């Protein structure tokens, strides 16, 4: 059976690919794009540094034969902080995620990306070696009414 990807699935894939650029293209401050994982709660310490992408709910509005969608994404970055201050590492990860998602247009599939919130999940307890930071974004895209596999042709 062949699986045809919805526009939403294509948008998720584009975002995952963009986050991989944190390692491939620039490295930024943290190299967290080394492992980009989709919607998985348990991360092995050997996979760090890593980013976990959480596609969440969306809202949709029908206009002009199209469904205009705003999908929320949570993106979490995790890294061992070694001898560095965990707060500084968390701020670097936050900056890397915001930069990766907003520095330039990502794809013609995506009409807009807005950073909505972010920060440190929680400070590590004594003896813990991993810190995490999160961001949330609203991602706007559209598809033809009744056909989630197709965008409007221009």
Coordinates of N, CA and C in Angstrom, one line a residue:
X1 N 0.8 -1.2 0.0 CA 0.0 0.0 0.0 C 0.9 1.2 0.0
X2 N 0.6 2.1 -0.9 CA 1.4 3.4 -1.0 C 0.7 4.4 -0.1
X3 N 1.5 5.1 0.7 CA 1.0 6.2 1.6 C 1.2 7.5 0.9
X4 N 0.1 8.2 0.7 CA 0.2 9.6 0.2 C 0.3 10.5 1.4
X5 N 1.2 11.4 1.4 CA 1.4 12.3 2.5 C 0.4 13.5 2.4
X6 N -0.2 13.8 3.5 CA -1.0 15.1 3.5 C -0.1 16.3 3.5
X7 N -0.7 17.4 3.2 CA 0.1 18.7 3.3 C 0.7 18.8 4.7
X8 N -0.1 18.5 5.7 CA 0.3 18.6 7.1 C 1.6 17.7 7.3
X9 N 1.5 16.5 6.9 CA 2.7 15.6 7.0 C 3.9 16.2 6.3
X10 N 3.7 16.7 5.1 CA 4.8 17.3 4.4 C 5.4 18.5 5.2
X11 N 4.5 19.3 5.8 CA 5.0 20.4 6.6 C 5.8 19.9 7.8
X12 N 5.4 18.9 8.5 CA 6.1 18.3 9.6 C 7.5 17.8 9.1
X13 N 7.6 17.2 8.0 CA 8.9 16.7 7.4 C 9.8 17.9 7.1
X14 N 9.3 18.9 6.6 CA 10.1 20.1 6.2 C 10.7 20.7 7.5
X15 N 9.9 20.8 8.6 CA 10.4 21.3 9.9 C 11.5 20.4 10.5
X16 N 11.3 19.1 10.4 CA 12.3 18.2 10.9 C 13.6 18.4 10.1
X17 N 13.5 18.5 8.8 CA 14.7 18.7 8.0 C 15.4 20.1 8.3
X18 N 14.6 21.1 8.6 CA 15.2 22.4 8.9 C 15.9 22.3 10.2
X19 N 15.4 21.6 11.2 CA 16.0 21.5 12.5 C 17.4 20.8 12.4
X20 N 17.5 19.9 11.5 CA 18.7 19.1 11.2 C 19.8 20.1 10.8
X21 N 19.5 21.2 10.3 CA 20.5 22.2 9.9 C 21.3 22.8 11.1
X22 N 20.7 22.6 12.2 CA 21.5 23.1 13.4 C 22.8 22.5 13.5
X23 N 23.0 21.3 12.9 CA 24.3 20.6 12.9 C 24.9 20.8 11.5
X24 N 24.1 20.4 10.4 CA 24.7 20.3 9.1 C 25.2 21.6 8.5
X25 N 24.5 22.7 8.7 CA 24.8 23.9 8.0 C 25.7 24.8 8.9
X26 N 25.3 25.0 10.1 CA 26.0 26.0 10.9 C 26.6 25.5 12.2
X27 N 26.0 24.5 12.8 CA 26.4 24.1 14.1 C 25.8 25.0 15.2
X28 N 25.5 26.2 14.9 CA 25.0 27.1 15.9 C 25.8 27.1 17.1
X29 N 25.2 27.2 18.3 CA 25.9 27.1 19.6 C 26.0 25.7 20.1
X30 N 25.0 24.8 19.7 CA 24.8 23.6 20.5 C 24.9 22.3 19.7
X31 N 24.8 22.3 18.4 CA 24.8 21.1 17.6 C 23.6 20.1 17.9
X32 N 22.6 20.7 18.4 CA 21.4 19.8 18.8 C 20.7 19.1 17.7
X33 N 20.9 19.6 16.5 CA 20.3 19.0 15.3 C 20.9 17.7 14.9
X34 N 21.9 17.3 15.7 CA 22.6 16.0 15.4 C 21.6 14.9 15.4
X35 N 20.6 14.9 16.3 CA 19.6 13.9 16.3 C 18.2 14.6 16.4
X36 N 17.4 14.6 15.4 CA 16.1 15.2 15.4 C 15.1 14.0 15.4
X37 N 14.3 14.0 16.5 CA 13.5 12.8 16.8 C 12.0 13.3 16.8
X38 N 11.1 12.5 16.2 CA 9.7 12.9 16.2 C 8.9 12.3 17.3
X39 N 8.3 13.1 18.1 CA 7.3 12.7 19.1 C 7.7 11.4 19.9
X40 N 8.8 11.5 20.6 CA 9.2 10.4 21.4 C 9.6 10.9 22.8
X41 N 9.0 10.3 23.8 CA 9.3 10.8 25.2 C 10.6 10.3 25.8
X42 N 11.0 9.1 25.4 CA 12.2 8.6 26.0 C 13.4 8.7 25.1
X43 N 14.4 9.4 25.6 CA 15.6 9.7 24.8 C 16.8 9.1 25.5
X44 N 17.5 8.2 24.8 CA 18.7 7.6 25.4 C 19.8 8.6 25.5
X45 N 20.5 8.7 26.6 CA 21.6 9.6 26.8 C 22.6 9.6 25.6
X46 N 22.8 8.4 25.0 CA 23.7 8.3 23.9 C 23.3 9.0 22.6
X47 N 22.0 9.4 22.6 CA 21.4 10.2 21.5 C 21.6 11.7 21.6
X48 N 22.1 12.1 22.7 CA 22.3 13.6 23.0 C 23.6 14.1 22.3
X49 N 23.5 15.3 21.9 CA 22.4 16.3 21.9 C 21.3 15.9 20.9
X50 N 20.1 16.3 21.2 CA 19.0 16.0 20.4 C 17.9 17.0 20.4
X51 N 17.0 17.0 19.4 CA 15.8 17.8 19.4 C 14.6 16.8 19.2
X52 N 13.6 17.1 19.9 CA 12.3 16.3 19.8 C 11.3 17.2 19.2
X53 N 10.6 16.8 18.1 CA 9.6 17.6 17.5 C 8.2 17.0 17.8
X54 N 7.4 17.9 18.4 CA 6.0 17.5 18.8 C 5.0 18.2 17.9
X55 N 4.5 17.7 16.8 CA 3.4 18.3 16.1 C 2.1 18.2 17.0
X56 N 1.5 19.3 17.2 CA 0.3 19.4 18.1 C -1.0 19.7 17.3
X57 N -1.9 20.2 18.1 CA -3.2 20.5 17.5 C -3.1 21.7 16.5
X58 N -4.2 21.7 15.6 CA -4.2 22.9 14.7 C -5.7 23.4 14.7
X59 N -5.8 24.6 14.3 CA -7.1 25.2 14.0 C -7.2 25.5 12.5
X60 N -8.4 25.4 12.0 CA -8.6 25.6 10.6 C -9.8 26.5 10.3
X61 N -9.7 27.2 9.2 CA -10.7 28.1 8.8 C -10.9 27.9 7.3
X62 N -12.2 27.8 6.9 CA -12.5 27.6 5.4 C -12.7 28.9 4.8
X63 N -12.0 29.2 3.7 CA -12.2 30.5 2.9 C -11.7 30.2 1.5
X64 N -12.5 30.7 0.6 CA -12.2 30.7 -0.8 C -11.8 29.3 -1.4
X65 N -12.4 28.3 -0.9 CA -12.1 26.9 -1.4 C -10.9 26.3 -0.8
X66 N -10.4 26.9 0.3 CA -9.2 26.3 0.9 C -9.5 26.2 2.4
X67 N -8.7 25.4 3.0 CA -8.6 25.3 4.5 C -7.3 26.0 4.9
X68 N -7.4 27.0 5.7 CA -6.3 27.7 6.2 C -6.0 27.2 7.6
X69 N -4.9 26.6 7.8 CA -4.6 25.9 9.1 C -3.4 26.6 9.8
X70 N -3.6 26.6 11.1 CA -2.5 27.1 12.0 C -2.2 25.9 13.0
X71 N -1.1 25.3 12.8 CA -0.7 24.1 13.6 C 0.4 24.5 14.6
X72 N 0.2 24.1 15.8 CA 1.1 24.4 16.9 C 2.2 23.3 16.9
X73 N 3.4 23.7 17.1 CA 4.6 22.8 17.2 C 5.2 23.1 18.5
X74 N 5.6 22.0 19.3 CA 6.5 22.2 20.4 C 7.8 21.5 20.0
X75 N 8.9 22.2 20.2 CA 10.2 21.7 19.9 C 11.1 21.7 21.1
X76 N 11.6 20.6 21.5 CA 12.4 20.5 22.7 C 13.8 20.1 22.4
X77 N 14.7 20.7 23.0 CA 16.2 20.5 22.7 C 16.8 20.0 24.0
X78 N 17.6 18.9 24.0 CA 18.2 18.3 25.2 C 19.7 18.2 24.9
X79 N 20.5 18.4 26.0 CA 21.9 18.4 25.8 C 22.5 18.1 27.2
X80 N 23.6 17.4 27.2 CA 24.5 17.3 28.4 C 25.2 18.6 28.6
X81 N 25.2 19.1 29.8 CA 25.8 20.4 30.0 C 27.2 20.4 30.5
X82 N 27.7 19.1 30.8 CA 29.1 18.9 31.3 C 29.4 19.9 32.4
X83 N 30.5 20.7 32.3 CA 30.9 21.6 33.3 C 30.3 23.0 33.1
X84 N 29.5 23.2 32.1 CA 28.9 24.5 31.8 C 27.7 24.7 32.7
X85 N 27.4 26.0 32.8 CA 26.2 26.3 33.6 C 24.9 25.9 32.8
X86 N 24.0 25.1 33.4 CA 22.9 24.6 32.6 C 22.0 25.7 32.1
X87 N 21.9 26.8 32.8 CA 21.1 27.9 32.3 C 21.6 28.5 31.0
X88 N 22.9 28.6 30.9 CA 23.6 29.1 29.7 C 23.4 28.2 28.5
X89 N 23.5 26.9 28.8 CA 23.3 25.9 27.7 C 21.9 25.9 27.2
X90 N 20.9 26.0 28.2 CA 19.5 26.1 27.8 C 19.2 27.3 27.0
X91 N 19.8 28.5 27.3 CA 19.6 29.7 26.5 C 20.2 29.6 25.1
X92 N 21.3 28.9 25.0 CA 21.9 28.7 23.7 C 21.0 27.8 22.8
X93 N 20.5 26.7 23.4 CA 19.6 25.8 22.7 C 18.3 26.6 22.3
X94 N 17.8 27.4 23.1 CA 16.6 28.2 22.8 C 16.9 29.1 21.6
X95 N 18.0 29.8 21.6 CA 18.4 30.7 20.5 C 18.6 29.9 19.2
X96 N 19.2 28.7 19.3 CA 19.4 27.9 18.1 C 18.1 27.5 17.5
X97 N 17.1 27.1 18.3 CA 15.9 26.6 17.8 C 15.1 27.8 17.1
X98 N 15.1 28.9 17.8 CA 14.4 30.1 17.2 C 15.1 30.5 15.9
X99 N 16.4 30.5 15.9 CA 17.1 30.9 14.7 C 16.8 29.9 13.5
X100 N 16.9 28.7 13.8 CA 16.7 27.7 12.8 C 15.3 27.8 12.2
X101 N 14.3 28.1 13.0 CA 12.9 28.1 12.5 C 12.5 29.4 11.8
X102 N 13.3 30.5 12.1 CA 12.8 31.8 11.7 C 13.8 32.6 10.8
X103 N 15.0 32.1 10.6 CA 16.0 33.0 9.9 C 15.7 33.2 8.4
X104 N 15.0 32.3 7.8 CA 14.6 32.5 6.4 C 13.4 31.6 6.1
X105 N 12.8 31.9 4.9 CA 11.6 31.0 4.6 C 12.1 29.6 4.5
X106 N 11.2 28.7 5.0 CA 11.6 27.3 5.1 C 11.1 26.5 3.8
X107 N 9.9 26.8 3.4 CA 9.4 26.0 2.2 C 8.1 26.8 1.7
X108 N 7.9 26.6 0.4 CA 6.6 27.2 -0.2 C 5.4 26.6 0.5
X109 N 5.5 25.4 1.1 CA 4.3 24.8 1.8 C 3.9 25.7 3.0
X110 N 4.8 26.4 3.6 CA 4.6 27.1 4.8 C 4.4 28.6 4.6
X111 N 3.2 29.1 5.0 CA 2.9 30.5 4.7 C 3.5 31.4 5.8
X112 N 3.6 30.9 7.0 CA 4.2 31.7 8.1 C 4.6 30.9 9.3
X113 N 5.6 31.3 10.0 CA 6.0 30.6 11.2 C 6.1 31.7 12.3
X114 N 5.5 31.6 13.4 CA 5.5 32.6 14.5 C 6.0 31.9 15.8
X115 N 7.1 32.4 16.3 CA 7.5 31.9 17.6 C 6.5 32.4 18.7
X116 N 6.0 31.5 19.5 CA 5.0 31.9 20.5 C 5.4 31.8 21.9
X117 N 6.3 30.9 22.2 CA 6.8 30.8 23.6 C 8.1 29.9 23.6
X118 N 8.8 29.9 24.8 CA 9.9 29.1 24.9 C 10.6 29.4 26.2
X119 N 11.6 28.5 26.5 CA 12.4 28.7 27.7 C 12.9 27.4 28.2
X120 N 13.4 27.4 29.4 CA 13.9 26.2 30.1 C 12.7 25.4 30.7
X121 N 12.7 24.1 30.4 CA 11.7 23.2 31.0 C 11.8 23.2 32.5
X122 N 12.9 22.9 33.0 CA 13.2 23.0 34.5 C 14.7 22.8 34.7
X123 N 15.2 23.4 35.8 CA 16.6 23.2 36.0 C 16.9 21.8 36.5
X124 N 18.0 21.3 36.1 CA 18.4 20.0 36.6 C 18.7 19.9 38.1
X125 N 18.3 18.8 38.7 CA 18.6 18.5 40.1 C 20.1 18.2 40.2
X126 N 20.6 18.3 41.4 CA 22.0 17.9 41.7 C 22.2 16.4 41.2
X127 N 23.3 16.3 40.5 CA 23.6 14.9 39.9 C 23.1 14.7 38.5
X128 N 22.1 15.5 38.1 CA 21.6 15.3 36.7 C 22.6 16.0 35.8
X129 N 22.7 15.5 34.6 CA 23.7 16.0 33.6 C 23.1 16.5 32.3
X130 N 21.8 16.5 32.2 CA 21.1 16.9 31.0 C 20.2 18.1 31.3
X131 N 20.2 19.1 30.4 CA 19.3 20.2 30.5 C 18.4 20.3 29.2
X132 N 17.2 20.7 29.3 CA 16.4 20.8 28.2 C 15.7 22.2 28.1
X133 N 15.4 22.6 26.9 CA 14.8 23.9 26.6 C 13.7 23.6 25.6
X134 N 12.7 24.4 25.5 CA 11.6 24.2 24.6 C 11.2 25.5 23.9
X135 N 10.6 25.3 22.7 CA 10.0 26.4 22.0 C 8.7 26.0 21.5
X136 N 7.7 26.9 21.3 CA 6.5 26.6 20.5 C 6.4 27.6 19.4
X137 N 5.9 27.1 18.3 CA 5.7 27.9 17.1 C 4.3 27.6 16.6
X138 N 3.7 28.6 15.9 CA 2.5 28.4 15.1 C 2.9 28.4 13.7
X139 N 2.5 27.4 13.0 CA 2.9 27.2 11.6 C 1.7 27.3 10.7
X140 N 1.6 28.2 9.8 CA 0.5 28.3 8.9 C 0.7 27.7 7.6
X141 N -0.3 27.0 7.1 CA -0.3 26.4 5.8 C -1.7 26.2 5.3
X142 N -1.9 25.8 4.1 CA -3.3 25.6 3.6 C -3.4 24.4 2.7
X143 N -4.6 23.9 2.5 CA -4.8 22.8 1.5 C -6.2 23.1 0.9
X144 N -6.5 22.4 -0.2 CA -7.8 22.5 -0.8 C -8.9 21.9 0.1
X145 N -10.0 22.6 0.2 CA -11.1 22.1 1.0 C -11.5 20.7 0.5
X146 N -11.5 19.8 1.4 CA -11.9 18.4 1.0 C -10.7 17.6 0.5
X147 N -9.6 18.2 0.4 CA -8.4 17.4 -0.2 C -7.2 17.8 0.6
X148 N -6.9 17.1 1.8 CA -5.8 17.5 2.6 C -4.4 17.1 2.0
X149 N -4.5 16.5 0.8 CA -3.2 16.1 0.1 C -2.7 17.1 -0.9
X150 N -3.5 18.2 -1.1 CA -3.2 19.1 -2.2 C -3.3 20.6 -1.8
X151 N -2.3 21.4 -2.1 CA -2.4 22.8 -1.9 C -3.0 23.5 -3.2
X152 N -3.5 24.7 -3.0 CA -4.0 25.4 -4.1 C -2.9 25.7 -5.1
X153 N -3.1 25.5 -6.4 CA -2.1 25.8 -7.4 C -2.2 27.3 -7.7
X154 N -1.1 27.9 -7.9 CA -1.1 29.3 -8.2 C -0.9 29.6 -9.7

